[in-house]
Short mmCIF file of C-alpha atoms in Angstrom, two decimals:
data_model
loop_
_atom_site.label_atom_id
_atom_site.label_comp_id
_atom_site.label_asym_id
_atom_site.label_seq_id
_atom_site.Cartn_x
_atom_site.Cartn_y
_atom_site.Cartn_z
CA UNK A 1 14.89 -1.75 -28.39
CA UNK A 2 19.13 -2.30 -28.99
CA UNK A 3 18.71 -6.59 -29.71
CA UNK A 4 22.39 -8.03 -29.08
CA UNK A 5 22.52 -10.41 -32.44
CA UNK A 6 21.09 -13.70 -30.20
CA UNK A 7 18.53 -11.71 -29.56
CA UNK A 8 17.87 -11.25 -33.09
CA UNK A 9 18.37 -14.26 -34.12
CA UNK A 10 15.64 -15.74 -31.50
CA UNK A 11 13.78 -12.59 -32.99
CA UNK A 12 14.14 -14.03 -36.46
CA UNK A 13 13.62 -17.27 -35.42
CA UNK A 14 16.46 -19.53 -35.18
CA UNK A 15 16.02 -20.81 -32.80
CA UNK A 16 11.91 -21.72 -33.64
CA UNK A 17 8.12 -19.97 -33.75
CA UNK A 18 7.34 -20.50 -30.28
CA UNK A 19 11.01 -18.56 -28.94
CA UNK A 20 10.51 -15.78 -31.68
CA UNK A 21 7.02 -15.22 -30.23
CA UNK A 22 8.32 -14.73 -27.05
CA UNK A 23 11.25 -12.29 -28.51
CA UNK A 24 8.67 -10.42 -29.81
CA UNK A 25 6.36 -10.09 -26.39
CA UNK A 26 9.31 -8.46 -24.97
CA UNK A 27 10.76 -6.50 -27.33
CA UNK A 28 6.86 -4.92 -27.80
CA UNK A 29 6.63 -4.75 -23.23
CA UNK A 30 10.09 -3.52 -23.60
CA UNK A 31 8.49 -0.73 -25.99
CA UNK A 32 5.76 0.02 -23.77
CA UNK A 33 8.26 0.39 -20.91
CA UNK A 34 10.74 2.73 -22.04
CA UNK A 35 13.42 0.06 -21.54
CA UNK A 36 16.36 0.22 -23.58
CA UNK A 37 18.39 -3.48 -23.75
CA UNK A 38 16.59 -6.67 -22.67
CA UNK A 39 18.44 -8.19 -19.37
CA UNK A 40 19.62 -11.56 -19.66
CA UNK A 41 18.20 -13.40 -17.13
CA UNK A 42 18.48 -17.09 -15.44
CA UNK A 43 16.16 -17.62 -13.51
CA UNK A 44 11.94 -17.64 -13.95
CA UNK A 45 9.69 -17.84 -11.45
CA UNK A 46 6.17 -18.12 -13.06
CA UNK A 47 2.79 -20.03 -14.02
CA UNK A 48 1.96 -21.96 -16.71
CA UNK A 49 -0.53 -25.10 -15.19
CA UNK A 50 -2.78 -23.21 -12.67
CA UNK A 51 -6.50 -24.04 -13.96
CA UNK A 52 -9.39 -21.49 -15.20
CA UNK A 53 -12.30 -21.91 -17.82
CA UNK A 54 -11.00 -19.94 -20.44
CA UNK A 55 -7.16 -22.74 -20.42
CA UNK A 56 -9.74 -26.13 -20.13
CA UNK A 57 -10.84 -24.57 -23.28
CA UNK A 58 -7.51 -23.98 -25.15
CA UNK A 59 -6.63 -27.48 -23.60
CA UNK A 60 -9.53 -29.16 -25.32
CA UNK A 61 -8.56 -27.06 -28.89
CA UNK A 62 -5.25 -27.85 -29.11
CA UNK A 63 -3.57 -29.06 -25.70
CA UNK A 64 -1.07 -27.09 -23.57
CA UNK A 65 0.65 -26.53 -26.37
CA UNK A 66 -1.93 -23.90 -27.56
CA UNK A 67 -2.47 -22.64 -24.25
CA UNK A 68 1.03 -22.19 -23.63
CA UNK A 69 0.61 -20.22 -26.95
CA UNK A 70 -1.81 -17.94 -26.10
CA UNK A 71 -1.95 -17.10 -22.43
CA UNK A 72 2.72 -17.30 -21.59
CA UNK A 73 3.19 -16.18 -25.02
CA UNK A 74 0.36 -13.95 -26.29
CA UNK A 75 0.35 -15.49 -29.74
CA UNK A 76 -2.57 -15.88 -31.70
CA UNK A 77 -2.16 -19.56 -33.01
CA UNK A 78 -0.41 -22.77 -32.19
CA UNK A 79 3.05 -22.92 -31.54
CA UNK A 80 5.16 -25.89 -30.79
CA UNK A 81 7.02 -25.29 -27.00
CA UNK A 82 10.10 -26.11 -27.05
CA UNK A 83 12.00 -26.73 -23.50
CA UNK A 84 12.69 -23.92 -21.38
CA UNK A 85 16.36 -21.67 -21.93
CA UNK A 86 16.69 -21.61 -18.16
CA UNK A 87 15.85 -22.69 -14.74
CA UNK A 88 12.41 -22.00 -14.14
CA UNK A 89 9.83 -22.50 -11.94
CA UNK A 90 6.66 -22.89 -11.65
CA UNK A 91 4.96 -20.89 -8.52
CA UNK A 92 1.31 -21.40 -6.24
CA UNK A 93 -1.32 -22.95 -8.42
CA UNK A 94 -4.99 -24.18 -8.08
CA UNK A 95 -5.47 -27.01 -5.46
CA UNK A 96 -4.00 -30.26 -5.95
CA UNK A 97 -4.97 -34.20 -4.92
CA UNK A 98 -4.15 -33.80 -1.25
CA UNK A 99 -7.21 -31.23 -1.33
CA UNK A 100 -9.79 -33.37 -2.33
CA UNK A 101 -12.48 -34.23 -0.05
CA UNK A 102 -11.66 -31.00 2.24
CA UNK A 103 -11.57 -28.37 -0.73
CA UNK A 104 -14.38 -27.84 -2.88
CA UNK A 105 -12.91 -27.00 -5.79
CA UNK A 106 -13.42 -28.97 -8.89
CA UNK A 107 -12.11 -32.40 -9.54
CA UNK A 108 -11.08 -32.01 -13.04
CA UNK A 109 -9.23 -29.21 -12.23
CA UNK A 110 -6.88 -31.39 -10.47
CA UNK A 111 -6.88 -33.83 -13.31
CA UNK A 112 -5.92 -30.40 -15.50
CA UNK A 113 -2.87 -28.97 -13.01
CA UNK A 114 -2.13 -32.66 -12.95
CA UNK A 115 -1.59 -32.75 -17.41
CA UNK A 116 -0.34 -29.73 -17.36
CA UNK A 117 2.57 -30.60 -15.21
CA UNK A 118 3.62 -33.53 -17.27
CA UNK A 119 3.96 -31.33 -20.08
CA UNK A 120 6.38 -28.21 -18.23
CA UNK A 121 7.72 -30.64 -16.54
CA UNK A 122 9.09 -32.75 -19.67
CA UNK A 123 10.02 -29.01 -21.01
CA UNK A 124 12.79 -28.80 -17.54
CA UNK A 125 10.20 -26.37 -15.29
CA UNK A 126 10.02 -27.37 -12.19
CA UNK A 127 7.10 -28.17 -10.60
CA UNK A 128 7.70 -26.10 -6.43
CA UNK A 129 3.46 -25.41 -6.46
CA UNK A 130 4.71 -22.58 -4.03
CA UNK A 131 4.27 -19.26 -3.61
CA UNK A 132 7.60 -19.13 -1.56
CA UNK A 133 10.39 -20.54 -3.68
CA UNK A 134 13.22 -19.10 -2.06
CA UNK A 135 12.04 -22.09 0.99
CA UNK A 136 12.23 -24.67 -1.55
CA UNK A 137 15.26 -24.26 -3.43
CA UNK A 138 15.49 -21.53 -6.07
CA UNK A 139 17.74 -18.84 -3.95
CA UNK A 140 19.24 -16.54 -6.33
CA UNK A 141 21.99 -15.19 -5.63
CA UNK A 142 22.55 -11.48 -5.13
CA UNK A 143 22.33 -8.87 -8.00
CA UNK A 144 21.45 -12.01 -9.90
CA UNK A 145 18.76 -10.62 -13.00
CA UNK A 146 15.26 -13.12 -12.48
CA UNK A 147 11.76 -12.80 -13.12
CA UNK A 148 9.41 -13.57 -11.41
CA UNK A 149 6.08 -13.64 -10.51
CA UNK A 150 3.96 -13.53 -7.40
CA UNK A 151 4.24 -10.22 -4.95
CA UNK A 152 5.19 -11.60 -1.79
CA UNK A 153 8.10 -13.90 -3.24
CA UNK A 154 9.19 -10.67 -5.96
CA UNK A 155 9.65 -8.27 -2.52
CA UNK A 156 11.36 -10.90 -0.78
CA UNK A 157 13.67 -11.71 -4.02
CA UNK A 158 14.69 -8.13 -3.88
CA UNK A 159 15.21 -7.60 -0.34
CA UNK A 160 16.05 -10.12 1.47
CA UNK A 161 18.66 -11.76 -0.67
CA UNK A 162 19.19 -8.57 -3.36
CA UNK A 163 18.05 -10.68 -6.45
CA UNK A 164 16.76 -8.30 -9.30
CA UNK A 165 13.08 -8.93 -10.89
CA UNK A 166 10.51 -6.51 -11.30
CA UNK A 167 6.81 -8.03 -10.41
CA UNK A 168 5.88 -10.08 -13.61
CA UNK A 169 3.06 -11.22 -15.38
CA UNK A 170 2.42 -14.50 -16.12
CA UNK A 171 3.34 -13.96 -20.54
CA UNK A 172 5.84 -11.80 -19.37
CA UNK A 173 7.62 -14.81 -17.36
CA UNK A 174 6.35 -17.51 -20.04
CA UNK A 175 8.78 -16.02 -22.89
CA UNK A 176 11.45 -15.94 -20.51
CA UNK A 177 11.92 -18.90 -20.10
CA UNK A 178 12.62 -19.22 -23.24
CA UNK A 179 15.08 -16.59 -23.88
CA UNK A 180 16.66 -16.15 -21.00
CA UNK A 181 15.75 -12.49 -21.64
CA UNK A 182 13.56 -9.70 -19.87
CA UNK A 183 13.17 -5.74 -20.96
CA UNK A 184 16.04 -4.53 -18.40
CA UNK A 185 14.45 -1.96 -16.33
CA UNK A 186 13.15 -1.03 -12.60
CA UNK A 187 14.07 -3.32 -10.45
CA UNK A 188 17.12 -4.27 -12.71
CA UNK A 189 19.27 -0.47 -12.01
CA UNK A 190 21.38 0.13 -8.99
CA UNK A 191 19.16 3.83 -8.77
CA UNK A 192 15.33 2.43 -8.98
CA UNK A 193 16.36 -0.48 -5.97
CA UNK A 194 17.71 3.29 -3.60
CA UNK A 195 15.40 4.06 -0.60
CA UNK A 196 12.60 6.45 -1.31
CA UNK A 197 10.29 6.85 2.74
CA UNK A 198 12.60 6.29 5.93
CA UNK A 199 11.11 5.05 8.42
CA UNK A 200 11.15 5.23 11.86
CA UNK A 201 10.19 2.46 14.65
CA UNK A 202 8.85 3.96 18.54
CA UNK A 203 6.99 0.93 19.46
CA UNK A 204 8.16 -2.40 19.55
CA UNK A 205 7.79 -4.80 17.00
CA UNK A 206 9.38 -8.01 17.81
CA UNK A 207 6.51 -11.24 16.90
CA UNK A 208 5.14 -12.02 13.59
CA UNK A 209 2.10 -10.04 14.17
CA UNK A 210 4.26 -7.32 14.46
CA UNK A 211 5.72 -7.50 11.78
CA UNK A 212 2.60 -7.84 9.23
CA UNK A 213 1.48 -4.67 11.08
CA UNK A 214 4.19 -2.75 10.31
CA UNK A 215 4.46 -4.04 6.60
CA UNK A 216 0.63 -3.11 6.41
CA UNK A 217 1.12 -0.01 7.86
CA UNK A 218 3.95 0.99 5.55
CA UNK A 219 3.23 -0.12 2.32
CA UNK A 220 -0.42 2.15 3.23
CA UNK A 221 1.71 4.59 3.46
CA UNK A 222 4.31 4.19 0.74
CA UNK A 223 2.43 2.64 -1.73
CA UNK A 224 5.06 1.15 -4.77
CA UNK A 225 7.90 3.57 -3.40
CA UNK A 226 11.30 1.84 -1.62
CA UNK A 227 11.25 2.06 2.59
CA UNK A 228 13.54 2.24 4.62
CA UNK A 229 12.86 0.53 8.32
CA UNK A 230 15.28 2.05 11.10
CA UNK A 231 13.64 1.90 14.78
CA UNK A 232 13.03 -0.29 17.54
CA UNK A 233 12.62 -3.95 16.20
CA UNK A 234 13.91 -6.96 17.27
CA UNK A 235 15.85 -9.61 14.64
CA UNK A 236 13.33 -10.69 12.29
CA UNK A 237 13.69 -14.04 10.81
CA UNK A 238 12.18 -15.51 7.69
CA UNK A 239 8.81 -16.07 8.57
CA UNK A 240 9.23 -12.47 9.58
CA UNK A 241 10.71 -11.02 6.94
CA UNK A 242 8.78 -12.86 4.43
CA UNK A 243 4.96 -11.46 6.59
CA UNK A 244 6.49 -8.12 6.01
CA UNK A 245 7.05 -7.88 2.62
CA UNK A 246 3.77 -9.57 1.90
CA UNK A 247 1.88 -7.20 4.12
CA UNK A 248 3.60 -3.88 2.53
CA UNK A 249 2.39 -5.69 -1.12
CA UNK A 250 -1.05 -5.75 -0.44
CA UNK A 251 -1.94 -3.25 1.49
CA UNK A 252 0.28 -0.50 -0.97
CA UNK A 253 2.87 -2.22 -4.11
CA UNK A 254 6.10 -2.87 -1.75
CA UNK A 255 8.46 -4.74 -4.83
CA UNK A 256 11.44 -3.67 -2.46
CA UNK A 257 12.48 -2.56 1.01
CA UNK A 258 14.84 -1.60 3.18
CA UNK A 259 15.76 -2.44 7.22
CA UNK A 260 18.97 -1.04 8.31
CA UNK A 261 21.33 -3.93 9.29
CA UNK A 262 19.19 -6.80 7.99
CA UNK A 263 18.70 -6.62 4.36
CA UNK A 264 21.49 -6.57 2.38
CA UNK A 265 21.82 -3.55 0.13
CA UNK A 266 21.00 -1.72 3.98
CA UNK A 267 24.17 -1.95 5.81
CA UNK A 268 23.19 1.75 6.44
CA UNK A 269 21.39 4.12 6.56
CA UNK A 270 22.87 6.66 3.62
CA UNK A 271 24.21 3.13 2.14
CA UNK A 272 20.05 2.50 1.22
CA UNK A 273 19.81 6.04 -0.37
CA UNK A 274 22.67 6.40 -1.64
CA UNK A 275 23.07 9.94 -3.22
CA UNK A 276 19.92 10.81 -2.73
CA UNK A 277 19.01 13.08 1.34
CA UNK A 278 17.70 11.60 4.19
CA UNK A 279 14.06 13.20 4.30
CA UNK A 280 12.24 13.66 7.67
CA UNK A 281 11.35 10.22 8.79
CA UNK A 282 7.40 8.31 8.94
CA UNK A 283 6.94 7.04 12.17
CA UNK A 284 5.79 4.01 13.04
CA UNK A 285 4.08 3.60 16.97
CA UNK A 286 1.62 2.80 19.49
CA UNK A 287 -1.35 4.72 16.92
CA UNK A 288 -0.37 3.63 13.48
CA UNK A 289 -0.30 -0.05 15.01
CA UNK A 290 -3.63 0.67 16.31
CA UNK A 291 -4.83 1.98 12.96
CA UNK A 292 -2.81 -0.86 10.54
CA UNK A 293 -4.70 -3.36 13.50
CA UNK A 294 -7.92 -1.50 13.11
CA UNK A 295 -7.98 -1.67 9.52
CA UNK A 296 -7.46 -5.99 9.07
CA UNK A 297 -9.29 -6.21 11.35
CA UNK A 298 -11.92 -3.82 10.62
CA UNK A 299 -14.44 -6.78 8.02
CA UNK A 300 -15.22 -9.25 11.08
CA UNK A 301 -18.26 -8.55 13.16
CA UNK A 302 -19.49 -11.88 13.93
CA UNK A 303 -17.02 -13.82 16.65
CA UNK A 304 -18.36 -17.21 15.83
CA UNK A 305 -15.56 -18.52 13.12
CA UNK A 306 -15.90 -20.87 10.85
CA UNK A 307 -12.54 -21.07 9.52
CA UNK A 308 -9.00 -20.90 10.09
CA UNK A 309 -7.01 -20.43 7.78
CA UNK A 310 -2.66 -20.23 8.09
CA UNK A 311 0.29 -20.49 5.92
CA UNK A 312 0.22 -17.31 3.56
CA UNK A 313 2.62 -16.80 2.31
CA UNK A 314 2.89 -20.19 2.12
CA UNK A 315 4.14 -22.10 6.28
CA UNK A 316 7.78 -22.70 6.87
CA UNK A 317 8.27 -25.84 8.48
CA UNK A 318 9.13 -23.29 12.36
CA UNK A 319 5.19 -22.33 11.56
CA UNK A 320 3.53 -25.94 11.07
CA UNK A 321 5.61 -27.08 14.28
CA UNK A 322 4.43 -24.20 15.81
CA UNK A 323 0.88 -25.42 15.44
CA UNK A 324 1.62 -28.85 15.46
CA UNK A 325 2.40 -28.05 19.52
CA UNK A 326 -0.56 -25.29 20.05
CA UNK A 327 -2.81 -27.98 18.96
CA UNK A 328 -0.91 -31.41 20.70
CA UNK A 329 -3.46 -32.23 23.22
CA UNK A 330 -6.88 -30.88 21.63
CA UNK A 331 -9.48 -30.77 19.46
CA UNK A 332 -10.50 -28.36 16.90
CA UNK A 333 -14.36 -27.13 17.57
CA UNK A 334 -17.15 -28.42 15.38
CA UNK A 335 -18.17 -26.76 12.97
CA UNK A 336 -14.72 -24.91 12.23
CA UNK A 337 -12.03 -26.12 10.06
CA UNK A 338 -8.30 -25.39 10.46
CA UNK A 339 -5.78 -25.02 6.63
CA UNK A 340 -2.43 -24.30 7.14
CA UNK A 341 -1.08 -23.76 3.32
CA UNK A 342 2.40 -25.29 3.19
CA UNK A 343 4.90 -25.98 0.08
CA UNK A 344 4.85 -29.66 -1.61
CA UNK A 345 7.98 -30.23 -0.36
CA UNK A 346 8.13 -29.27 3.56
CA UNK A 347 4.71 -30.79 3.85
CA UNK A 348 6.76 -34.12 2.75
CA UNK A 349 9.63 -32.92 6.11
CA UNK A 350 6.87 -31.53 8.38
CA UNK A 351 4.49 -35.02 8.08
CA UNK A 352 8.36 -37.18 8.53
CA UNK A 353 8.94 -34.89 11.70
CA UNK A 354 5.72 -35.99 13.48
CA UNK A 355 4.10 -32.04 13.02
CA UNK A 356 1.23 -33.14 10.43
CA UNK A 357 -0.10 -36.52 12.10
CA UNK A 358 -0.37 -33.63 15.51
CA UNK A 359 -2.12 -31.24 13.26
CA UNK A 360 -4.55 -34.16 11.76
CA UNK A 361 -4.89 -36.28 15.21
CA UNK A 362 -6.81 -32.50 16.10
CA UNK A 363 -8.87 -31.97 12.87
CA UNK A 364 -6.96 -29.68 10.52
CA UNK A 365 -5.26 -29.88 7.94
CA UNK A 366 -1.48 -29.47 6.03
CA UNK A 367 -2.58 -28.71 2.35
CA UNK A 368 -0.05 -27.66 -0.58
CA UNK A 369 0.05 -25.69 -3.92
CA UNK A 370 -2.48 -23.51 -2.87
CA UNK A 371 -4.65 -21.02 -0.91
CA UNK A 372 -7.71 -19.47 -0.73
CA UNK A 373 -7.57 -16.38 -2.68
CA UNK A 374 -5.87 -17.99 -5.48
CA UNK A 375 -8.12 -20.71 -5.93
CA UNK A 376 -11.11 -19.42 -5.03
CA UNK A 377 -11.94 -21.79 -2.78
CA UNK A 378 -12.76 -22.00 0.76
CA UNK A 379 -14.65 -24.86 3.17
CA UNK A 380 -18.37 -24.85 2.69
CA UNK A 381 -21.10 -22.33 4.58
CA UNK A 382 -17.47 -20.26 6.07
CA UNK A 383 -18.99 -16.96 7.00
CA UNK A 384 -15.88 -16.03 8.85
CA UNK A 385 -12.55 -16.58 8.99
CA UNK A 386 -9.66 -16.00 11.40
CA UNK A 387 -5.82 -15.41 10.14
CA UNK A 388 -2.92 -14.44 11.08
CA UNK A 389 -2.00 -13.11 7.59
CA UNK A 390 -2.36 -9.51 6.91
CA UNK A 391 -2.51 -11.03 3.28
CA UNK A 392 -5.13 -12.83 3.17
CA UNK A 393 -6.71 -10.92 5.98
CA UNK A 394 -6.24 -7.88 3.36
CA UNK A 395 -8.16 -9.76 -0.26
CA UNK A 396 -9.86 -12.88 1.43
CA UNK A 397 -13.02 -10.62 2.81
CA UNK A 398 -13.01 -9.51 -1.48
CA UNK A 399 -12.48 -12.32 -2.50
CA UNK A 400 -15.16 -14.42 -1.48
CA UNK A 401 -17.62 -11.97 0.81
CA UNK A 402 -17.14 -13.35 4.21
CA UNK A 403 -15.67 -12.03 7.58
CA UNK A 404 -12.09 -11.69 8.21
CA UNK A 405 -10.12 -11.52 12.30
CA UNK A 406 -7.01 -10.95 12.12
CA UNK A 407 -4.29 -11.71 14.89
CA UNK A 408 -1.27 -13.82 16.40
CA UNK A 409 -0.99 -17.38 15.21
CA UNK A 410 -2.01 -18.40 19.00
CA UNK A 411 -5.13 -16.76 18.77
CA UNK A 412 -6.18 -18.46 15.52
CA UNK A 413 -5.34 -21.61 16.88
CA UNK A 414 -7.53 -20.31 20.47
CA UNK A 415 -9.91 -19.74 17.52
CA UNK A 416 -9.83 -23.00 15.43
CA UNK A 417 -10.56 -24.69 19.24
CA UNK A 418 -13.28 -22.74 20.57
CA UNK A 419 -14.62 -21.85 17.67
CA UNK A 420 -14.70 -17.68 18.70
CA UNK A 421 -12.04 -15.29 18.07
CA UNK A 422 -11.03 -13.41 20.75
CA UNK A 423 -8.04 -11.94 20.02
CA UNK A 424 -7.09 -8.23 20.62
CA UNK A 425 -3.88 -5.84 20.37
CA UNK A 426 -1.85 -5.38 23.68
#
């Protein structure tokens, strides 16, 4: 790889052993990718504090310096970890103190994570603790090179914000946070951001569930490629776009999409494809919509629902408000729990706005920092869950061995109140 003088200095140890280890990792990573150089980044979103048995052992052996060195720098020894070189945030992690008494999650993990937050916070990390950092202040500008983890955040950053990041891992983001560098390949290059598939929407896509179904169908078709969406769809809002991207990243590996006239790099079909020939369209019609719906519901057979999960990716304030309105004056069915996952920063606003009180009066909970898939935790005895998230319907049955139903937010609230699944594709 071609390194600048400053990068070579870091690799040679001029800024300490941890930065040298970070540069060594990035060079090895870049060589494996056949990247010629490193990008300068000023925005890193990774994960350090998420508890695990391995992390607990490393912390016991040598503190958080050791855990960061081994896991986030791929080092062979414990290194003193300096302050972050560039703005860095902690993404979603394990469940926090607000979950105690509700979520069957090890209390020692809550304590370990709290200790980890203090360690990274003292080194300049913003503990946002969400998979949607763009909802709580981390908004990179168009064209900005970043190093982000979390598939739903990466696809949003590339597609909606026009920032540039690949789907990074814990080690590469750890190294990027100490150096302000990441291998320059993939989504960092103009040519790798152009569309590859034209998708024509021939059936109305107008509500939140529709965007999830469209994303799930599109991801299955294009896999890791870059779809360009045209046709019969309403103007999407933030929640629609995060649902669409998360679904496409789950059924496929989509890290960037274009919606013509909506996303910043696709003012026209021609702009989305650049100099490439525009291909024949892939059609999303009623049959494709039905097929996506049936796939997301093929893990459900028992209509007795004991758990309802909303907020994946983490809920927006609008979503929390919508659930509060739907629950106002109602009570959850005996034996059914409702969790809404949200960024802690937005949960504070939801509480101040009165939404949380309404939800809790009905028997539900607004929880932060994590999700059942990330922490592998659901209410004790859960057999059947319902969700408005295509991503959770895709992953959670395999992770926890439970049945899943996917539908609208209103259908999920109805399931929470009645204890029965009555959703259908209209």
